[in-house]
PDB file of C-alpha atoms and ligand atoms in Angstrom:
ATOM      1  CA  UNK D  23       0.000   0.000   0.000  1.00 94.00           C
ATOM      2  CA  UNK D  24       1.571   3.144  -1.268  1.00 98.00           C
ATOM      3  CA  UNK D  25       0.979   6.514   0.657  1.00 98.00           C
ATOM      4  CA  UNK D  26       1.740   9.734   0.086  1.00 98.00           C
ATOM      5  CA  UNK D  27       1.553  12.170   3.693  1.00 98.00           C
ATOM      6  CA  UNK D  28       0.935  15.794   2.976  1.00 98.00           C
ATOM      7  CA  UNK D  29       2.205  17.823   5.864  1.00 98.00           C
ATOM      8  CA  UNK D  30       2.492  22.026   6.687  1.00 98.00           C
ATOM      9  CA  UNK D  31       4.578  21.824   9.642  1.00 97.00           C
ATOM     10  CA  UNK D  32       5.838  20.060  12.228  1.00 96.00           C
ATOM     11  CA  UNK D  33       4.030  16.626  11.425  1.00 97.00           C
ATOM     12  CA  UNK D  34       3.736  15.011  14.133  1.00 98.00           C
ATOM     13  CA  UNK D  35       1.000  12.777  12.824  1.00 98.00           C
ATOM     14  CA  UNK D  36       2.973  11.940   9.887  1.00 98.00           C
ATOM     15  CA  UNK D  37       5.764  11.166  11.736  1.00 98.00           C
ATOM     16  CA  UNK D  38       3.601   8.751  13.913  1.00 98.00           C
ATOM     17  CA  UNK D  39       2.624   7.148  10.346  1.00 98.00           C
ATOM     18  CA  UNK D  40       5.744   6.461   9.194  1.00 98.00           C
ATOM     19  CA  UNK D  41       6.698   5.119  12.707  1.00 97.00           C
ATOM     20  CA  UNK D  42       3.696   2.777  12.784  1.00 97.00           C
ATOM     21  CA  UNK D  43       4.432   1.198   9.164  1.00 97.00           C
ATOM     22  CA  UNK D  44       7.839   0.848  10.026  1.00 96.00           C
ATOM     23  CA  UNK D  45       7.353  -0.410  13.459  1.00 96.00           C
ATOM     24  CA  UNK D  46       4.433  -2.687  12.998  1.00 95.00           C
ATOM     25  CA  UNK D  47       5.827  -4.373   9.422  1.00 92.00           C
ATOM     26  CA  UNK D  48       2.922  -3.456   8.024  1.00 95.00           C
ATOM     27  CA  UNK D  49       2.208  -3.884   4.207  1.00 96.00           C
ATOM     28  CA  UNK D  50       2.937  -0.159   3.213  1.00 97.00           C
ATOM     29  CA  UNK D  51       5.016   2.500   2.742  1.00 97.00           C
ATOM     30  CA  UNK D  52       5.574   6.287   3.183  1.00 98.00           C
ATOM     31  CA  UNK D  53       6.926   6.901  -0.520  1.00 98.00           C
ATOM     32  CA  UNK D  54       7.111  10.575   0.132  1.00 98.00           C
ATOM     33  CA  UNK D  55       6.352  13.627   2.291  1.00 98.00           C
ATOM     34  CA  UNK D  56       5.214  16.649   0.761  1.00 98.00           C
ATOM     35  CA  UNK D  57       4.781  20.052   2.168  1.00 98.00           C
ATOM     36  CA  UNK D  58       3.501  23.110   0.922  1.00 98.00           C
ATOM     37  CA  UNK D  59       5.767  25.536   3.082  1.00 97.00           C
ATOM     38  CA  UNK D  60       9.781  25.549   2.916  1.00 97.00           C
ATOM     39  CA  UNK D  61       9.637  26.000   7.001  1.00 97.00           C
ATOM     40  CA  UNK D  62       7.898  22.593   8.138  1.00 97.00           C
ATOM     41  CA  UNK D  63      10.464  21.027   9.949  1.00 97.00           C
ATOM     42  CA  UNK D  64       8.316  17.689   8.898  1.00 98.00           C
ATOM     43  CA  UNK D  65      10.265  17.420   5.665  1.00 98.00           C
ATOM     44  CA  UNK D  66      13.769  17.745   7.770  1.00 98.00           C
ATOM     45  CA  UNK D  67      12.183  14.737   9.788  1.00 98.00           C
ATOM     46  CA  UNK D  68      11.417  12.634   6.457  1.00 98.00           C
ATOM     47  CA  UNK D  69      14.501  13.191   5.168  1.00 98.00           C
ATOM     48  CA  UNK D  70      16.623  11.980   7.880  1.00 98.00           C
ATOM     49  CA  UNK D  71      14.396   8.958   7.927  1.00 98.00           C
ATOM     50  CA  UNK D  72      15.254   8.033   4.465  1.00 97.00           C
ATOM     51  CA  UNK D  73      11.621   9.254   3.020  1.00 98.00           C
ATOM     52  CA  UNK D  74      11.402  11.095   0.061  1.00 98.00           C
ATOM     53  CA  UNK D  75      10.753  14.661   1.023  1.00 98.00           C
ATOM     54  CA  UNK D  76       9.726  17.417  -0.998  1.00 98.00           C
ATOM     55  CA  UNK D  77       8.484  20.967  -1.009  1.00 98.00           C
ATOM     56  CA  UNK D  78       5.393  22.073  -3.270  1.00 98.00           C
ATOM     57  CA  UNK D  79       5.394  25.735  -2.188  1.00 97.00           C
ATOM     58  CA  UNK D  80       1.816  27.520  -2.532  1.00 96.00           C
ATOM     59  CA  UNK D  81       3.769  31.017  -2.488  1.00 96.00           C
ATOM     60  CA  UNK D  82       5.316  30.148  -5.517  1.00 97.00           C
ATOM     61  CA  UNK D  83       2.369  29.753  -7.523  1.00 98.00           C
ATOM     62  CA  UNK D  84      -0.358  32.454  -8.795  1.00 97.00           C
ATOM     63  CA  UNK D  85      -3.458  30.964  -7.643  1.00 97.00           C
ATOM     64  CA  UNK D  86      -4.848  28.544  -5.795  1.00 96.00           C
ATOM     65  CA  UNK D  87      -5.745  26.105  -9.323  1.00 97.00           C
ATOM     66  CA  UNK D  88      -2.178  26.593 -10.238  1.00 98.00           C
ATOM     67  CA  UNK D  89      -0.829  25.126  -6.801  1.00 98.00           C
ATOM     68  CA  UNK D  90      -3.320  22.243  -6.491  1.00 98.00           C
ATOM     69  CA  UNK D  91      -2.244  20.797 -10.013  1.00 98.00           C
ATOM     70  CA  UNK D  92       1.566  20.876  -9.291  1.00 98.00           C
ATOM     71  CA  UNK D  93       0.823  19.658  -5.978  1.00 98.00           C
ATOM     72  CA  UNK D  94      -1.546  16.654  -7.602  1.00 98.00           C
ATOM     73  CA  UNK D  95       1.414  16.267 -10.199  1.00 98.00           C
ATOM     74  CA  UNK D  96       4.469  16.053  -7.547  1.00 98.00           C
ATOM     75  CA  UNK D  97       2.017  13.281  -5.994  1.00 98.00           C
ATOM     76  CA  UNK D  98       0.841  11.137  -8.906  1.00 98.00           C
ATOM     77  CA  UNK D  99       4.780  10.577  -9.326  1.00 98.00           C
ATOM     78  CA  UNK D 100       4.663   8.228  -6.316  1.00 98.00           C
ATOM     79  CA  UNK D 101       1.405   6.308  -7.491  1.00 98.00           C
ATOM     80  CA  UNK D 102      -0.296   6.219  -3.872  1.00 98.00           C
ATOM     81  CA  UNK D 103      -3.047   4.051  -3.109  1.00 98.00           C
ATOM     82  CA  UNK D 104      -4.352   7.208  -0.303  1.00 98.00           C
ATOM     83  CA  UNK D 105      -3.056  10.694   0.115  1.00 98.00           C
ATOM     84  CA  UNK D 106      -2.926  10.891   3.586  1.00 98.00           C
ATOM     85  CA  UNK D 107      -3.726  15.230   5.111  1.00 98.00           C
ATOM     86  CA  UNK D 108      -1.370  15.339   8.321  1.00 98.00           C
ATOM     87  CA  UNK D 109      -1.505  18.855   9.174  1.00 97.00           C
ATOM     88  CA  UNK D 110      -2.227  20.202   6.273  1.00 97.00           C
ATOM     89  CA  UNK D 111      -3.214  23.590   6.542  1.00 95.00           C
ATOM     90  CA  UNK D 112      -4.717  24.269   2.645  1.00 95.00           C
ATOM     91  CA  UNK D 113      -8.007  24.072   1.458  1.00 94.00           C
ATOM     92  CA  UNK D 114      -8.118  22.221  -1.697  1.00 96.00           C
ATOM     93  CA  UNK D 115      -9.722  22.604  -4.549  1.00 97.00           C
ATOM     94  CA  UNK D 116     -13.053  21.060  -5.704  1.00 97.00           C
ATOM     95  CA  UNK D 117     -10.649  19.469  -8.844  1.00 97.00           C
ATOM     96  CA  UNK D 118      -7.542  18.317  -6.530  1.00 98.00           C
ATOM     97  CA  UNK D 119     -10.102  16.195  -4.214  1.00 97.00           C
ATOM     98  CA  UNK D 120     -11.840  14.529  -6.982  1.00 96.00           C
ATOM     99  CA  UNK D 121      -8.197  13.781  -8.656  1.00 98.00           C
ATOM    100  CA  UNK D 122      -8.057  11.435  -5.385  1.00 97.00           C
ATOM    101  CA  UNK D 123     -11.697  10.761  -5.370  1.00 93.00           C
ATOM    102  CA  UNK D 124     -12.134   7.796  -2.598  1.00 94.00           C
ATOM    103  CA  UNK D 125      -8.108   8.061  -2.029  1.00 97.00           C
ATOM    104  CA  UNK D 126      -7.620  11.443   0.322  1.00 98.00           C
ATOM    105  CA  UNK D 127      -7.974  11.202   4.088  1.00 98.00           C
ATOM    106  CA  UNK D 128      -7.787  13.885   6.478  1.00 98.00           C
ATOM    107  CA  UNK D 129      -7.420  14.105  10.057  1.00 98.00           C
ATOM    108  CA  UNK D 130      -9.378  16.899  12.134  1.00 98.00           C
ATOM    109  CA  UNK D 131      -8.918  18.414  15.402  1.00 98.00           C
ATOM    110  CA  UNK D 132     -12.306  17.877  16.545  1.00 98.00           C
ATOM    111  CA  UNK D 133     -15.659  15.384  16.829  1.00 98.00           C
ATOM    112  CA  UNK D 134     -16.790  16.402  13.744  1.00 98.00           C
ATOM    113  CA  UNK D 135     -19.559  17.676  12.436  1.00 97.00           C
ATOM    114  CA  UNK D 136     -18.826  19.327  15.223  1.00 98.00           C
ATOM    115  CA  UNK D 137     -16.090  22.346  15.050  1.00 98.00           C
ATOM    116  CA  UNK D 138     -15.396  22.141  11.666  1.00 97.00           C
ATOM    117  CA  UNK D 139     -12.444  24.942  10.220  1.00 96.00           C
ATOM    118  CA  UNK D 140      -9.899  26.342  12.247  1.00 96.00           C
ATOM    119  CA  UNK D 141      -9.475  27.105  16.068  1.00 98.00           C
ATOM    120  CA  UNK D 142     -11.298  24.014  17.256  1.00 98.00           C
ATOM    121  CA  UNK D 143     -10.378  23.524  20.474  1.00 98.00           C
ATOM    122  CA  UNK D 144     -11.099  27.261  20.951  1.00 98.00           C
ATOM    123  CA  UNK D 145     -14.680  26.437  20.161  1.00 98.00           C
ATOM    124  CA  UNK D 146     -14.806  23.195  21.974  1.00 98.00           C
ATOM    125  CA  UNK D 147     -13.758  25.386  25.034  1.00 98.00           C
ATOM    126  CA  UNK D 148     -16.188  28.457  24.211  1.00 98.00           C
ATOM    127  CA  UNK D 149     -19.327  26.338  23.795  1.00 98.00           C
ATOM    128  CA  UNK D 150     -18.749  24.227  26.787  1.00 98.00           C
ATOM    129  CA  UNK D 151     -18.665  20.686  25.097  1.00 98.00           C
ATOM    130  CA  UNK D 152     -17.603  17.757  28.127  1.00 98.00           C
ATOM    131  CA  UNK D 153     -16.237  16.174  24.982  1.00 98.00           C
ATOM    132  CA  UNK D 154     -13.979  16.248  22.272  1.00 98.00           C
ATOM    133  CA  UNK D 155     -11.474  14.670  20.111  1.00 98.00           C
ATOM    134  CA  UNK D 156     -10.591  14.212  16.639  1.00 98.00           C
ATOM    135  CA  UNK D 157     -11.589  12.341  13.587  1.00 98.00           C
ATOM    136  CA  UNK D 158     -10.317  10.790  10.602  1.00 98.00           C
ATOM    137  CA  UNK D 159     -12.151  11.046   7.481  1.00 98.00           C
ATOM    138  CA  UNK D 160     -11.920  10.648   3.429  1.00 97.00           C
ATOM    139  CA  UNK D 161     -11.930  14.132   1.795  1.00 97.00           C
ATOM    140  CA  UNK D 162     -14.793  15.826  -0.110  1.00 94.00           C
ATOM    141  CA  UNK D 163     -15.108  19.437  -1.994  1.00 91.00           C
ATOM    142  CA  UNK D 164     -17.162  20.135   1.334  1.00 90.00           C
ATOM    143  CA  UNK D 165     -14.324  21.251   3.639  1.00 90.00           C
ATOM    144  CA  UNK D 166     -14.390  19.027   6.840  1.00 91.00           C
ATOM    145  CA  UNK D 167     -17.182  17.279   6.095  1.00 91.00           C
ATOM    146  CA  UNK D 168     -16.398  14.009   4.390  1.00 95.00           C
ATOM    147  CA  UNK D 169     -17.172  10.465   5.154  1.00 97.00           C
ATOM    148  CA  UNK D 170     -15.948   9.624   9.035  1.00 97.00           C
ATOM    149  CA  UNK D 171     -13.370   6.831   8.848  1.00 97.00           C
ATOM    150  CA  UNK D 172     -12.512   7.133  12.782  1.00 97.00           C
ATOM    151  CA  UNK D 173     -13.174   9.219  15.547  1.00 98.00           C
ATOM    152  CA  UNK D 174     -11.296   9.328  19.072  1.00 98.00           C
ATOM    153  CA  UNK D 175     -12.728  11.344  21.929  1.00 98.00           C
ATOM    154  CA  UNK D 176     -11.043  13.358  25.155  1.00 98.00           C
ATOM    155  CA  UNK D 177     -12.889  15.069  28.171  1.00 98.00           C
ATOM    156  CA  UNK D 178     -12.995  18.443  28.182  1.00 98.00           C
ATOM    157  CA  UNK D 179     -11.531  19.076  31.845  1.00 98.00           C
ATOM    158  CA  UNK D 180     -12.331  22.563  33.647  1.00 97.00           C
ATOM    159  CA  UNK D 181      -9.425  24.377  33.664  1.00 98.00           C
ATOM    160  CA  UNK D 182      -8.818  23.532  30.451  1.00 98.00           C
ATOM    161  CA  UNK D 183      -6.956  25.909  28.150  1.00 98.00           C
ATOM    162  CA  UNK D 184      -6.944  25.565  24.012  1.00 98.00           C
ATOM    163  CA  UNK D 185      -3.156  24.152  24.332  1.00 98.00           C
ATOM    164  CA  UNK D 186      -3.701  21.700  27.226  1.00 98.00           C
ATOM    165  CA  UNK D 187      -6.710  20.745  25.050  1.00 98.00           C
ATOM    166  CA  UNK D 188      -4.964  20.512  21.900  1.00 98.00           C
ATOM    167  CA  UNK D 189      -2.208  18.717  23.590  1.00 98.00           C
ATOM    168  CA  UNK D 190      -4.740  15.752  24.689  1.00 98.00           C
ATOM    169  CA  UNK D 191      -6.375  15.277  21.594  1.00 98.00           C
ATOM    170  CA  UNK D 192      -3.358  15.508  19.660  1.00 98.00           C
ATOM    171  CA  UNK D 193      -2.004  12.643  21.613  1.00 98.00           C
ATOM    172  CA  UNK D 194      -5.544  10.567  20.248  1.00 98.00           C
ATOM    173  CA  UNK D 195      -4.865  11.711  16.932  1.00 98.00           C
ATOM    174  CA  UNK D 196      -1.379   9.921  16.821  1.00 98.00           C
ATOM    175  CA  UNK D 197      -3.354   6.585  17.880  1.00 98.00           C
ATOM    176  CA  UNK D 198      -6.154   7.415  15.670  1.00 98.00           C
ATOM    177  CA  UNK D 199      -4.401   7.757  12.496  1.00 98.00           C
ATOM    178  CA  UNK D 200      -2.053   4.930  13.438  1.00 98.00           C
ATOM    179  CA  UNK D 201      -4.818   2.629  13.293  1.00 98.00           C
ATOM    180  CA  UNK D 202      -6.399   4.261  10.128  1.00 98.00           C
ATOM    181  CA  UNK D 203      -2.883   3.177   8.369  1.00 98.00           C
ATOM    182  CA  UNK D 204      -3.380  -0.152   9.937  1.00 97.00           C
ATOM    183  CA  UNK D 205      -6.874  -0.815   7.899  1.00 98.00           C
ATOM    184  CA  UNK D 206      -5.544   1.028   5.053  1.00 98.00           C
ATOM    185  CA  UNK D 207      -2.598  -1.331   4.433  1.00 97.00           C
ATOM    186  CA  UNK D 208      -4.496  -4.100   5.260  1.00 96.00           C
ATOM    187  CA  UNK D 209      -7.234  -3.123   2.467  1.00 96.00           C
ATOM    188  CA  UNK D 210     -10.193  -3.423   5.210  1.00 97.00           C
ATOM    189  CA  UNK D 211     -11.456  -0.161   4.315  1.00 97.00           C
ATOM    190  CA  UNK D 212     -13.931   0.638   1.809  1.00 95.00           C
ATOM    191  CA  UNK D 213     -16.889   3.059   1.052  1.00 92.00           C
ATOM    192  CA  UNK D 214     -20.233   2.172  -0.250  1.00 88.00           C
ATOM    193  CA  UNK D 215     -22.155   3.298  -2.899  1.00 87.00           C
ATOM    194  CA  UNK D 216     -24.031   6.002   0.069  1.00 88.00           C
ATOM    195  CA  UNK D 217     -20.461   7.405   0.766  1.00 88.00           C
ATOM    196  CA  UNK D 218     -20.627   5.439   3.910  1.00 92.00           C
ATOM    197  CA  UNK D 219     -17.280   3.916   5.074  1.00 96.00           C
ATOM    198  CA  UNK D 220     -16.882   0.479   5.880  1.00 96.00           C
ATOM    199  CA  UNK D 221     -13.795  -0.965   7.969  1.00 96.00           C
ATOM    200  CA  UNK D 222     -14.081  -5.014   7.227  1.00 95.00           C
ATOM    201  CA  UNK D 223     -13.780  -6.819  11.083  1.00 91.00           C
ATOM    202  CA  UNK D 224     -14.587  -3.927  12.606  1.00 84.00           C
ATOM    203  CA  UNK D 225     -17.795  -2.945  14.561  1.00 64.00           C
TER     204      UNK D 225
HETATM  205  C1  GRF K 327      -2.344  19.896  15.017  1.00 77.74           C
HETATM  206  O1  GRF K 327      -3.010  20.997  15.595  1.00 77.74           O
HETATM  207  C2  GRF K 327      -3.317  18.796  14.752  1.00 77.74           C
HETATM  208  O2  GRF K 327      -4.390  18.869  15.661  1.00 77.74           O
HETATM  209  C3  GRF K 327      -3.807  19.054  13.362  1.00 77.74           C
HETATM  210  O3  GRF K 327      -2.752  19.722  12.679  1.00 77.74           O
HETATM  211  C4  GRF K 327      -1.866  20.328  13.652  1.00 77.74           C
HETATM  212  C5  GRF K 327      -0.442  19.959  13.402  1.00 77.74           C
HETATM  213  O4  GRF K 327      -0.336  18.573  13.423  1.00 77.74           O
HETATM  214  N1  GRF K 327      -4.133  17.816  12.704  1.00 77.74           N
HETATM  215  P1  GRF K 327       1.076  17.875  13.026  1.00 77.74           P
HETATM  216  O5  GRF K 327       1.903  17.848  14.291  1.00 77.74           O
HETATM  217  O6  GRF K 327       1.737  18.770  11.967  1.00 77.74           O
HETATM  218  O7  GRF K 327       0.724  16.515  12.538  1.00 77.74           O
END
């Protein structure tokens, strides 16, 4: 199973992907890590892991059409099987996610359909949710809104601030993409004709 991680910055989660395939032997592997800014220390990560990394920068390109095709064309070189959103802080076009149609996963910050966009765990805090967490989920043109692959869920403790918050769930998100990679290689995950997603021998 061939993946592709797009990252904007540290990448964290991707670097908790790459550990996972590598760790767990599993039938995969991170052909390349892309990002879209020349600062994410993510690609200095890849590299000294022996993973492709490379640098798609949006600054350098006109408009937003412009950037999404030489960012689909520096990933169609690696053939993926899924494009995998690890902190990816672009909105893509309508074109670039059907490109990957049934092939792009994202992981957000929050239970969605609640919180979607930025600043979740600002929200989370500001309307009082008990809980809240993140979820992985296949991309449509409807920005953080596509078919739920995986959620993973943290309490919302009172003296909570957004970073102690965002410091929890992020810890969830490494698991919860982890074991997204796991049914990915493994081919146990599918979506129906209804856009729903299916994980085969799981619940
Ligand atoms: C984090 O805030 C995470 O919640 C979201 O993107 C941000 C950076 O993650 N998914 P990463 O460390 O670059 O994976």
């Amino acid at each position: 199973c061939r993946l592709v991680v797009l990252i904007s910055g540290r990448g964290s989660n991707m670097q908790t992907i790459v550990n996972t395939v590598r760790t767990q032997g599993l039938p995969a592997e991170v052909c390349a890590v892309i990002a879209n800014k020349a600062n994410a220390s993510g690609l200095e990560w890849a590299h000294a892991h022996g993973i492709q990394a490379k640098l798609v920068a949006h600054r350098d390109y006109a408009t937003r059409t412009e950037f999404d095709q030489a960012l689909a064309q520096a990933i169609d070189a690696y053939r993926p099987d899924y494009v995998l959103l690890a902190g990816f802080m672009r909105v893509l076009t309508p074109e670039f996610v059907e490109h990957f149609n049934g092939r792009l996963l994202n992981i957000h910050p929050s239970l969605l359909p609640a919180f979607p966009g930025l600043h979740t765990h600002q929200q989370a805090l500001a309307t009082g949710v008990q809980w809240h967490g993140c979820t992985v989920h296949f991309v449509t043109p409807v920005l953080d809104h596509g078919p739920i692959v995986a959620q993973g869920a943290v309490p919302v403790l009172a003296d909570d601030t957004p970073d102690t918050l965002a410091e929890r769930v992020l810890g969830v998100e490494h698991h919860l993409y982890a074991q997204v990679v796991r049914w990915l290689a493994e081919g146990r995950v599918s979506l129906d004709a209804m856009q729903r997603v299916h994980v085969r021998g799981v619940a």
